[in-house]
CSV table of C-alpha atoms in Angstrom, one decimal:
chain,number,residue,atom,x,y,z
W,1,UNK,CA,0.0,0.0,0.0
W,2,UNK,CA,1.3,3.5,-0.8
W,3,UNK,CA,2.3,5.4,2.3
W,4,UNK,CA,0.2,8.3,1.2
W,5,UNK,CA,-3.1,6.4,1.3
W,6,UNK,CA,-5.2,5.1,4.1
W,7,UNK,CA,-6.8,1.7,4.0
W,8,UNK,CA,-10.3,3.3,3.6
W,9,UNK,CA,-9.2,5.5,0.7
W,10,UNK,CA,-7.2,2.8,-1.0
W,11,UNK,CA,-10.3,0.6,-1.3
W,12,UNK,CA,-12.3,3.6,-2.6
W,13,UNK,CA,-9.8,4.1,-5.4
W,14,UNK,CA,-9.4,0.4,-6.2
W,15,UNK,CA,-13.1,0.1,-6.9
W,16,UNK,CA,-12.9,2.8,-9.6
W,17,UNK,CA,-10.8,0.4,-11.6
W,18,UNK,CA,-12.5,-2.9,-10.6
W,19,UNK,CA,-16.2,-2.6,-9.6
W,20,UNK,CA,-18.8,-3.3,-12.4
W,21,UNK,CA,-19.5,0.0,-14.2
W,22,UNK,CA,-23.3,-0.1,-13.6
W,23,UNK,CA,-22.9,-0.5,-9.8
W,24,UNK,CA,-20.0,2.1,-9.8
W,25,UNK,CA,-22.0,4.7,-11.7
W,26,UNK,CA,-25.0,4.2,-9.4
W,27,UNK,CA,-22.8,4.5,-6.3
W,28,UNK,CA,-21.2,7.8,-7.5
W,29,UNK,CA,-24.2,9.3,-9.4
W,30,UNK,CA,-26.9,8.8,-6.8
W,31,UNK,CA,-25.2,10.9,-4.2
W,32,UNK,CA,-24.2,13.4,-6.9
W,33,UNK,CA,-27.8,13.7,-8.2
W,34,UNK,CA,-29.1,14.1,-4.7
W,35,UNK,CA,-26.4,16.7,-3.9
W,36,UNK,CA,-27.3,18.7,-7.1
W,37,UNK,CA,-31.0,18.5,-6.3
W,38,UNK,CA,-30.3,19.7,-2.8
W,39,UNK,CA,-28.2,22.5,-4.2
W,40,UNK,CA,-31.1,23.4,-6.5
W,41,UNK,CA,-33.5,23.3,-3.6
W,42,UNK,CA,-31.8,26.5,-2.3
W,43,UNK,CA,-33.1,28.3,-5.4
W,44,UNK,CA,-36.5,26.5,-5.7
W,45,UNK,CA,-37.4,27.1,-2.0
W,46,UNK,CA,-36.6,30.8,-2.3
W,47,UNK,CA,-38.6,31.2,-5.5
W,48,UNK,CA,-41.6,29.3,-4.3
W,49,UNK,CA,-41.9,31.3,-1.1
W,50,UNK,CA,-41.1,34.6,-2.8
W,51,UNK,CA,-43.6,33.9,-5.5
W,52,UNK,CA,-46.4,32.7,-3.2
W,53,UNK,CA,-45.9,35.3,-0.5
W,54,UNK,CA,-44.6,38.5,-2.1
W,55,UNK,CA,-45.9,38.2,-5.7
W,56,UNK,CA,-45.0,38.3,-9.4
W,57,UNK,CA,-42.9,41.5,-9.1
W,58,UNK,CA,-40.6,39.8,-6.6
W,59,UNK,CA,-40.2,36.7,-8.8
W,60,UNK,CA,-39.3,39.1,-11.7
W,61,UNK,CA,-36.8,40.9,-9.5
W,62,UNK,CA,-35.3,37.6,-8.5
W,63,UNK,CA,-35.0,36.6,-12.1
W,64,UNK,CA,-33.0,39.8,-12.8
W,65,UNK,CA,-30.3,38.5,-10.4
W,66,UNK,CA,-29.9,35.2,-12.3
W,67,UNK,CA,-27.0,36.5,-14.4
W,68,UNK,CA,-25.1,37.7,-11.3
W,69,UNK,CA,-25.6,34.3,-9.7
W,70,UNK,CA,-24.6,32.6,-13.0
W,71,UNK,CA,-21.3,34.5,-13.0
W,72,UNK,CA,-20.6,33.6,-9.4
W,73,UNK,CA,-21.4,29.9,-10.1
W,74,UNK,CA,-19.3,30.0,-13.3
W,75,UNK,CA,-16.2,31.1,-11.3
W,76,UNK,CA,-16.9,28.5,-8.7
W,77,UNK,CA,-17.3,25.8,-11.3
W,78,UNK,CA,-14.1,27.0,-13.0
W,79,UNK,CA,-12.2,25.8,-9.9
W,80,UNK,CA,-14.4,23.0,-8.7
W,81,UNK,CA,-14.9,21.1,-11.9
W,82,UNK,CA,-11.4,21.6,-13.1
W,83,UNK,CA,-9.8,20.6,-9.8
W,84,UNK,CA,-12.1,17.5,-9.3
W,85,UNK,CA,-11.2,16.3,-12.9
W,86,UNK,CA,-7.5,16.8,-12.3
W,87,UNK,CA,-7.7,15.0,-8.9
W,88,UNK,CA,-9.4,12.0,-10.6
W,89,UNK,CA,-6.7,11.8,-13.3
W,90,UNK,CA,-3.9,12.1,-10.8
W,91,UNK,CA,-5.3,9.4,-8.6
W,92,UNK,CA,-5.8,7.1,-11.7
W,93,UNK,CA,-2.1,7.7,-12.5
W,94,UNK,CA,-1.2,7.0,-8.8
W,95,UNK,CA,0.2,10.5,-8.5
W,96,UNK,CA,-1.0,11.2,-5.0
W,97,UNK,CA,1.2,14.2,-4.3
W,98,UNK,CA,-0.1,15.8,-7.5
W,99,UNK,CA,-3.7,15.3,-6.3
W,100,UNK,CA,-2.9,17.0,-3.0
W,101,UNK,CA,-1.2,19.9,-4.7
W,102,UNK,CA,-4.3,20.4,-6.8
W,103,UNK,CA,-6.4,20.6,-3.6
W,104,UNK,CA,-4.1,23.3,-2.0
W,105,UNK,CA,-3.9,25.4,-5.2
W,106,UNK,CA,-7.7,25.2,-5.5
W,107,UNK,CA,-8.2,26.8,-2.1
W,108,UNK,CA,-5.9,29.7,-2.9
W,109,UNK,CA,-7.6,30.2,-6.3
W,110,UNK,CA,-11.2,30.1,-5.0
W,111,UNK,CA,-10.5,32.7,-2.3
W,112,UNK,CA,-8.7,35.0,-4.7
W,113,UNK,CA,-11.3,34.9,-7.4
W,114,UNK,CA,-14.1,35.3,-4.8
W,115,UNK,CA,-12.7,38.5,-3.4
W,116,UNK,CA,-12.4,40.0,-6.8
W,117,UNK,CA,-15.9,39.3,-8.2
W,118,UNK,CA,-17.7,40.0,-4.9
W,119,UNK,CA,-16.0,43.4,-4.6
W,120,UNK,CA,-16.8,44.2,-8.3
W,121,UNK,CA,-20.5,43.4,-7.9
W,122,UNK,CA,-20.8,45.3,-4.6
W,123,UNK,CA,-19.3,48.5,-6.1
W,124,UNK,CA,-21.6,48.6,-9.1
W,125,UNK,CA,-24.7,46.8,-8.0
W,126,UNK,CA,-27.4,49.1,-9.3
W,127,UNK,CA,-25.7,49.7,-12.6
W,128,UNK,CA,-25.1,45.9,-13.1
W,129,UNK,CA,-28.8,45.1,-12.3
W,130,UNK,CA,-30.1,47.7,-14.7
W,131,UNK,CA,-27.9,46.4,-17.4
W,132,UNK,CA,-29.3,42.9,-16.7
W,133,UNK,CA,-32.8,44.2,-17.3
W,134,UNK,CA,-34.1,45.7,-14.1
W,135,UNK,CA,-36.5,48.6,-14.2
W,136,UNK,CA,-38.1,50.8,-11.5
W,137,UNK,CA,-40.5,48.0,-10.5
W,138,UNK,CA,-38.0,45.1,-10.2
W,139,UNK,CA,-34.9,47.0,-9.1
W,140,UNK,CA,-35.8,47.3,-5.4
W,141,UNK,CA,-36.5,43.5,-5.2
W,142,UNK,CA,-33.3,42.6,-7.1
W,143,UNK,CA,-31.2,45.0,-5.0
W,144,UNK,CA,-32.5,43.7,-1.7
W,145,UNK,CA,-31.7,40.1,-2.6
W,146,UNK,CA,-28.2,40.9,-4.0
W,147,UNK,CA,-27.3,43.1,-1.0
W,148,UNK,CA,-27.6,40.1,1.3
W,149,UNK,CA,-26.6,37.2,-0.9
W,150,UNK,CA,-23.3,38.7,-2.1
W,151,UNK,CA,-21.4,37.9,1.2
W,152,UNK,CA,-22.5,34.3,0.9
W,153,UNK,CA,-21.3,33.8,-2.6
W,154,UNK,CA,-17.8,33.0,-1.3
W,155,UNK,CA,-19.2,30.4,1.0
W,156,UNK,CA,-21.2,28.9,-1.9
W,157,UNK,CA,-18.1,28.6,-4.1
W,158,UNK,CA,-16.0,27.0,-1.3
W,159,UNK,CA,-18.9,24.5,-0.5
W,160,UNK,CA,-19.6,23.4,-4.1
W,161,UNK,CA,-16.0,23.4,-5.3
W,162,UNK,CA,-14.6,21.3,-2.5
W,163,UNK,CA,-17.7,19.1,-2.4
W,164,UNK,CA,-16.8,18.1,-6.0
W,165,UNK,CA,-13.2,17.3,-5.0
W,166,UNK,CA,-14.5,15.2,-2.0
W,167,UNK,CA,-16.6,13.2,-4.4
W,168,UNK,CA,-13.8,12.8,-7.0
W,169,UNK,CA,-11.4,11.6,-4.3
W,170,UNK,CA,-13.6,8.7,-3.3
W,171,UNK,CA,-16.3,10.0,-0.9
W,172,UNK,CA,-19.5,10.3,-2.9
W,173,UNK,CA,-21.9,9.5,0.0
W,174,UNK,CA,-20.2,11.9,2.3
W,175,UNK,CA,-20.4,14.6,-0.4
W,176,UNK,CA,-24.1,14.1,-0.6
W,177,UNK,CA,-24.7,14.2,3.2
W,178,UNK,CA,-22.9,17.5,3.6
W,179,UNK,CA,-25.2,19.0,1.0
W,180,UNK,CA,-28.3,17.8,2.9
W,181,UNK,CA,-27.1,19.7,6.0
W,182,UNK,CA,-27.2,23.1,4.2
W,183,UNK,CA,-30.4,22.4,2.3
W,184,UNK,CA,-32.2,21.3,5.4
W,185,UNK,CA,-31.3,24.5,7.2
W,186,UNK,CA,-32.4,26.6,4.2
W,187,UNK,CA,-35.8,24.9,4.0
W,188,UNK,CA,-36.3,25.6,7.7
W,189,UNK,CA,-34.9,29.2,7.8
W,190,UNK,CA,-36.4,30.6,4.5
W,191,UNK,CA,-40.1,30.3,5.5
W,192,UNK,CA,-39.2,31.5,9.0
W,193,UNK,CA,-37.5,34.7,7.8
W,194,UNK,CA,-40.1,35.4,5.0
W,195,UNK,CA,-43.3,34.4,6.8
W,196,UNK,CA,-42.6,35.0,10.5
W,197,UNK,CA,-40.0,37.7,10.6
W,198,UNK,CA,-41.5,39.5,7.5
W,199,UNK,CA,-38.1,40.1,6.0
W,200,UNK,CA,-39.3,39.7,2.4
W,201,UNK,CA,-36.9,38.8,-0.3
W,202,UNK,CA,-33.9,39.6,1.8
W,203,UNK,CA,-35.0,36.9,4.2
W,204,UNK,CA,-34.5,34.3,1.5
W,205,UNK,CA,-30.9,35.6,0.9
W,206,UNK,CA,-30.1,35.6,4.6
W,207,UNK,CA,-31.4,32.0,5.0
W,208,UNK,CA,-29.2,30.8,2.1
W,209,UNK,CA,-26.1,32.6,3.6
W,210,UNK,CA,-26.6,30.9,7.0
W,211,UNK,CA,-27.2,27.5,5.4
W,212,UNK,CA,-24.1,27.8,3.2
W,213,UNK,CA,-21.9,28.9,6.1
W,214,UNK,CA,-22.8,25.7,8.1
W,215,UNK,CA,-22.4,23.5,5.0
W,216,UNK,CA,-19.1,25.0,4.1
W,217,UNK,CA,-17.7,24.2,7.6
W,218,UNK,CA,-18.7,20.5,7.2
W,219,UNK,CA,-17.2,20.3,3.7
W,220,UNK,CA,-13.9,21.9,4.6
W,221,UNK,CA,-13.5,19.9,7.8
W,222,UNK,CA,-13.2,16.8,5.7
W,223,UNK,CA,-10.0,17.9,4.1
W,224,UNK,CA,-8.3,18.5,7.5
W,225,UNK,CA,-8.4,14.8,8.4
W,226,UNK,CA,-5.4,12.8,7.5
W,227,UNK,CA,-7.5,9.6,7.6
W,228,UNK,CA,-9.0,10.6,4.3
W,229,UNK,CA,-6.0,9.7,2.2
W,230,UNK,CA,-3.7,11.9,0.1
W,231,UNK,CA,-6.2,14.6,-0.8
W,232,UNK,CA,-6.1,16.5,2.5
W,233,UNK,CA,-4.8,19.9,3.6
W,234,UNK,CA,-1.2,19.9,4.8
W,235,UNK,CA,1.9,22.0,4.6
W,236,UNK,CA,3.5,22.4,1.3
W,237,UNK,CA,0.5,22.2,-1.0
W,238,UNK,CA,-0.8,25.8,-0.8
W,239,UNK,CA,0.3,28.8,-2.7
W,240,UNK,CA,0.4,29.8,-6.4
W,241,UNK,CA,1.6,27.1,-8.8
W,242,UNK,CA,0.8,28.4,-12.3
W,243,UNK,CA,1.1,25.0,-14.0
W,244,UNK,CA,-1.5,23.6,-11.7
W,245,UNK,CA,-3.7,26.7,-12.0
W,246,UNK,CA,-3.6,26.5,-15.8
W,247,UNK,CA,-4.4,22.7,-15.6
W,248,UNK,CA,-7.4,23.5,-13.4
W,249,UNK,CA,-8.6,26.4,-15.5
W,250,UNK,CA,-8.1,24.5,-18.7
W,251,UNK,CA,-10.5,21.7,-17.7
W,252,UNK,CA,-12.8,23.9,-15.7
W,253,UNK,CA,-13.2,26.4,-18.6
W,254,UNK,CA,-15.9,24.3,-20.3
W,255,UNK,CA,-18.5,24.3,-17.5
W,256,UNK,CA,-17.4,27.8,-16.6
W,257,UNK,CA,-18.2,29.0,-20.1
W,258,UNK,CA,-21.6,27.3,-19.9
W,259,UNK,CA,-22.4,29.4,-16.9
W,260,UNK,CA,-21.0,32.6,-18.3
W,261,UNK,CA,-23.0,32.0,-21.5
W,262,UNK,CA,-26.0,31.5,-19.3
W,263,UNK,CA,-25.4,35.0,-17.9
W,264,UNK,CA,-25.1,36.5,-21.3
W,265,UNK,CA,-28.2,34.7,-22.4
W,266,UNK,CA,-30.2,35.9,-19.3
W,267,UNK,CA,-29.2,39.4,-20.1
W,268,UNK,CA,-30.4,39.2,-23.7
W,269,UNK,CA,-33.5,37.2,-22.6
W,270,UNK,CA,-34.5,39.7,-20.0
W,271,UNK,CA,-34.2,42.6,-22.4
W,272,UNK,CA,-36.2,40.8,-25.1
W,273,UNK,CA,-38.8,39.7,-22.6
W,274,UNK,CA,-39.1,43.3,-21.2
W,275,UNK,CA,-39.6,44.6,-24.7
W,276,UNK,CA,-42.1,42.0,-26.0
W,277,UNK,CA,-43.9,40.9,-22.8
W,278,UNK,CA,-43.1,43.2,-19.8
W,279,UNK,CA,-42.6,42.2,-16.2
W,280,UNK,CA,-45.0,39.2,-16.5
W,281,UNK,CA,-42.8,37.7,-19.2
W,282,UNK,CA,-39.7,38.1,-17.0
W,283,UNK,CA,-41.5,36.4,-14.1
W,284,UNK,CA,-42.5,33.5,-16.4
W,285,UNK,CA,-38.9,33.2,-17.5
W,286,UNK,CA,-37.8,32.9,-13.9
W,287,UNK,CA,-40.1,29.9,-13.5
W,288,UNK,CA,-39.1,28.4,-16.8
W,289,UNK,CA,-35.4,28.7,-15.9
W,290,UNK,CA,-35.9,27.2,-12.5
W,291,UNK,CA,-37.7,24.1,-13.9
W,292,UNK,CA,-35.1,23.6,-16.7
W,293,UNK,CA,-32.3,24.1,-14.2
W,294,UNK,CA,-33.7,21.5,-11.8
W,295,UNK,CA,-33.7,18.9,-14.7
W,296,UNK,CA,-30.2,19.9,-15.8
W,297,UNK,CA,-29.1,19.5,-12.2
W,298,UNK,CA,-30.1,15.9,-12.2
W,299,UNK,CA,-28.3,15.3,-15.5
W,300,UNK,CA,-25.2,17.2,-14.1
W,301,UNK,CA,-25.4,15.0,-11.0
W,302,UNK,CA,-25.1,11.9,-13.3
W,303,UNK,CA,-22.2,13.6,-15.0
W,304,UNK,CA,-20.5,14.3,-11.7
W,305,UNK,CA,-20.9,10.6,-10.9
W,306,UNK,CA,-19.4,9.7,-14.3
W,307,UNK,CA,-16.5,12.2,-14.1
W,308,UNK,CA,-14.3,10.5,-11.4
W,309,UNK,CA,-14.9,7.1,-13.0
W,310,UNK,CA,-14.1,8.3,-16.5
W,311,UNK,CA,-11.2,10.4,-15.4
W,312,UNK,CA,-9.6,7.7,-13.2
W,313,UNK,CA,-9.9,5.0,-15.8
W,314,UNK,CA,-8.6,7.3,-18.5
W,315,UNK,CA,-5.6,8.0,-16.4
W,316,UNK,CA,-5.4,4.3,-15.6
W,317,UNK,CA,-5.5,3.3,-19.3
W,318,UNK,CA,-8.8,1.5,-19.4
W,319,UNK,CA,-10.7,2.7,-22.4
W,320,UNK,CA,-13.5,0.1,-22.3
W,321,UNK,CA,-14.5,1.2,-18.8
W,322,UNK,CA,-14.5,4.9,-19.9
W,323,UNK,CA,-16.8,4.1,-22.8
W,324,UNK,CA,-19.1,1.9,-20.6
W,325,UNK,CA,-19.6,4.6,-18.1
W,326,UNK,CA,-20.2,7.2,-20.8
W,327,UNK,CA,-22.9,5.0,-22.5
W,328,UNK,CA,-24.7,4.4,-19.2
W,329,UNK,CA,-24.6,8.1,-18.3
W,330,UNK,CA,-26.0,9.0,-21.7
W,331,UNK,CA,-28.9,6.6,-21.2
W,332,UNK,CA,-29.6,7.9,-17.7
W,333,UNK,CA,-29.3,11.6,-18.8
W,334,UNK,CA,-31.7,11.0,-21.8
W,335,UNK,CA,-34.3,9.4,-19.5
W,336,UNK,CA,-34.2,12.4,-17.2
W,337,UNK,CA,-34.5,14.9,-20.1
W,338,UNK,CA,-37.3,12.9,-21.6
W,339,UNK,CA,-39.3,13.0,-18.4
W,340,UNK,CA,-38.7,16.7,-18.1
W,341,UNK,CA,-39.9,17.2,-21.6
W,342,UNK,CA,-43.1,15.2,-21.0
W,343,UNK,CA,-43.9,17.4,-18.0
W,344,UNK,CA,-43.4,20.6,-19.9
W,345,UNK,CA,-45.4,19.4,-22.9
W,346,UNK,CA,-48.4,17.8,-21.1
W,347,UNK,CA,-48.8,19.5,-17.8
W,348,UNK,CA,-47.0,22.8,-17.9
W,349,UNK,CA,-49.6,24.8,-15.9
W,350,UNK,CA,-49.3,22.3,-13.0
W,351,UNK,CA,-45.6,23.1,-12.9
W,352,UNK,CA,-46.2,26.8,-13.0
W,353,UNK,CA,-48.8,26.7,-10.3
W,354,UNK,CA,-46.2,25.4,-7.8
W,355,UNK,CA,-44.5,28.8,-8.0
W,356,UNK,CA,-47.3,31.4,-8.4
W,357,UNK,CA,-51.0,31.6,-7.6
W,358,UNK,CA,-51.8,34.3,-10.3
W,359,UNK,CA,-53.8,32.4,-13.0
W,360,UNK,CA,-52.8,34.7,-15.8
W,361,UNK,CA,-49.1,34.2,-15.0
W,362,UNK,CA,-49.7,30.4,-14.7
W,363,UNK,CA,-51.1,30.3,-18.2
W,364,UNK,CA,-48.3,32.6,-19.5
W,365,UNK,CA,-45.7,30.3,-18.0
W,366,UNK,CA,-47.4,27.2,-19.2
W,367,UNK,CA,-47.1,28.4,-22.8
W,368,UNK,CA,-43.4,29.3,-22.3
W,369,UNK,CA,-42.6,25.8,-20.9
W,370,UNK,CA,-44.5,23.9,-23.7
W,371,UNK,CA,-42.9,25.9,-26.4
W,372,UNK,CA,-39.3,26.4,-25.1
W,373,UNK,CA,-38.9,22.7,-24.1
W,374,UNK,CA,-40.3,21.2,-27.3
W,375,UNK,CA,-37.1,19.1,-27.9
W,376,UNK,CA,-35.7,19.0,-24.4
W,377,UNK,CA,-35.4,15.2,-24.6
W,378,UNK,CA,-32.1,15.6,-26.5
W,379,UNK,CA,-30.4,17.7,-23.8
W,380,UNK,CA,-29.3,14.8,-21.6
W,381,UNK,CA,-27.1,13.4,-24.4
W,382,UNK,CA,-25.6,16.8,-25.1
W,383,UNK,CA,-24.7,17.6,-21.5
W,384,UNK,CA,-23.2,14.1,-20.8
W,385,UNK,CA,-21.1,14.2,-23.9
W,386,UNK,CA,-19.7,17.7,-23.0
W,387,UNK,CA,-18.8,16.4,-19.5
W,388,UNK,CA,-17.2,13.3,-21.1
W,389,UNK,CA,-14.6,15.4,-22.8
W,390,UNK,CA,-14.0,17.5,-19.7
W,391,UNK,CA,-13.5,14.3,-17.7
W,392,UNK,CA,-10.7,13.0,-19.9
W,393,UNK,CA,-9.0,16.4,-20.1
W,394,UNK,CA,-10.0,17.2,-23.8
W,395,UNK,CA,-10.4,20.9,-23.0
W,396,UNK,CA,-10.9,22.2,-26.6
W,397,UNK,CA,-13.7,19.8,-27.5
W,398,UNK,CA,-15.4,20.3,-24.1
W,399,UNK,CA,-15.4,24.1,-24.5
W,400,UNK,CA,-16.6,23.9,-28.1
W,401,UNK,CA,-19.6,21.7,-27.2
W,402,UNK,CA,-20.4,24.0,-24.3
W,403,UNK,CA,-20.4,27.0,-26.7
W,404,UNK,CA,-22.6,25.3,-29.3
W,405,UNK,CA,-25.8,25.1,-27.2
W,406,UNK,CA,-25.2,28.3,-25.1
W,407,UNK,CA,-23.6,30.7,-27.5
W,408,UNK,CA,-22.9,29.7,-31.1
W,409,UNK,CA,-26.5,28.8,-31.8
W,410,UNK,CA,-28.5,30.3,-29.0
W,411,UNK,CA,-27.5,34.0,-29.0
W,412,UNK,CA,-27.8,34.6,-32.8
W,413,UNK,CA,-31.2,32.9,-32.7
W,414,UNK,CA,-32.3,35.0,-29.7
W,415,UNK,CA,-31.3,38.2,-31.5
W,416,UNK,CA,-33.1,37.2,-34.7
W,417,UNK,CA,-36.3,35.2,-33.9
W,418,UNK,CA,-38.1,37.6,-31.5
W,419,UNK,CA,-38.0,40.3,-34.2
W,420,UNK,CA,-40.0,38.0,-36.5
W,421,UNK,CA,-42.1,35.9,-34.0
W,422,UNK,CA,-42.4,38.3,-31.0
W,423,UNK,CA,-42.4,36.6,-27.6
W,424,UNK,CA,-42.7,33.1,-29.1
W,425,UNK,CA,-39.4,33.8,-30.8
W,426,UNK,CA,-37.7,33.9,-27.4
W,427,UNK,CA,-39.2,30.6,-26.3
W,428,UNK,CA,-38.5,28.9,-29.7
W,429,UNK,CA,-34.8,29.8,-29.4
W,430,UNK,CA,-34.4,27.3,-26.6
W,431,UNK,CA,-35.6,24.3,-28.6
W,432,UNK,CA,-33.9,25.1,-31.9
W,433,UNK,CA,-30.5,25.7,-30.3
W,434,UNK,CA,-30.9,22.4,-28.3
W,435,UNK,CA,-31.5,20.5,-31.5
W,436,UNK,CA,-28.7,22.0,-33.5
W,437,UNK,CA,-26.2,21.6,-30.6
W,438,UNK,CA,-27.1,17.9,-30.3
W,439,UNK,CA,-26.5,17.3,-34.0
W,440,UNK,CA,-23.0,18.8,-33.7
W,441,UNK,CA,-22.3,16.7,-30.5
W,442,UNK,CA,-23.3,13.5,-32.2
W,443,UNK,CA,-20.9,14.1,-35.0
W,444,UNK,CA,-18.0,14.8,-32.6
W,445,UNK,CA,-18.7,11.7,-30.6
W,446,UNK,CA,-18.6,9.6,-33.7
W,447,UNK,CA,-15.2,11.1,-34.4
W,448,UNK,CA,-13.8,10.8,-30.8
W,449,UNK,CA,-14.9,7.4,-29.5
W,450,UNK,CA,-12.7,5.3,-31.9
W,451,UNK,CA,-9.7,7.3,-30.9
W,452,UNK,CA,-10.2,6.6,-27.2
W,453,UNK,CA,-9.4,2.9,-27.7
W,454,UNK,CA,-5.7,3.8,-28.4
W,455,UNK,CA,-4.9,4.7,-24.8
W,456,UNK,CA,-2.7,2.2,-22.9
W,457,UNK,CA,-2.8,0.9,-19.3
W,458,UNK,CA,-0.7,2.7,-16.7
W,459,UNK,CA,2.0,0.4,-15.3
W,460,UNK,CA,1.6,-0.6,-11.7
W,461,UNK,CA,3.8,1.3,-9.2
């Protein structure tokens, strides 16, 4: 046994190369899916209580903040996704010191990036929110939420980034449990602050901050225990190592670009919606985005379960196991996206009614869901394939696929279709870009899969 690994962690790593792929994907994906859903609960709980208690204007104000939250998430994912993929590859290569150095560099990088973007948003809050589509009606709600959520964004990034690394280093169940702690607190505190204390939209932000602070403590405590193998905090792994930083950013760039693109899309969407449908359309968009994000979170959870398996076995030189886990992940992701598509097509108003009581807004949102998610059943395949390239370190292809759905097709369509179809042009943009991106993804996978078989096993050390 290597001196750098504990018996517990050695067994966790061994199963990545020996356990049947179906069982292994289930073991890693189930906690990841639950963790992603728990993460999404923070947003869903806030939006349900805000929509039901305060009203459509507050939901619209909250929707205005989505680009800010997307940027914060993007910068967190830049570190978390990149670091977890690098850790998996290092562990597959039996480079335990390299995995530990990735961990230390990730902490320095997360803290540095967090200070910069939180300070930038705080200094120009009103200007940023107006640029994102706020008007005199929605700005007070958006400002109240951002004023209190900004300090918690650093906690959010630390929690989610290092939760990914925990999962990648062999602790998927523990990663899931730590997310439950924060979500449980948020579910308790949000209604208390909104209903009982009458703090309005800022109460939802404060509840999220407190929940994230507690969750972050539990996540970070894991990396201070030497019993958890080589991927723990210790002297000599912190600081600025530019080679490691570029390796992290290179792999993390793809999911980061997805979130930055979501920010750009939200800006253009909010402006188009304000022009063609007013505040009611922005409120409907907030519900639409929440429902789609919940489904994508499940697919991303499957991807997070796939990532350490694919990354470890790629580093280990086992192409058939990489392909097997990719195929199973595609099947699972497609099932999820198909179920989400069915809900949006056949019972959209039931979904909308969970967020708002206003019947006109329910009908408005139902139409948006049924139109915008017309081909959502293809999204699972597209997201899983993008993560596949990220998992094996193919940065360029992963970034390109991220851009196809979110930028290359979406933004030009969003700038063109509303001028010809009005508000329906906004919703139609979603389904057309999904379809085009999936075609491109399928062609790239047909090119890439045969080339994977050329990798060779890593010699035992």
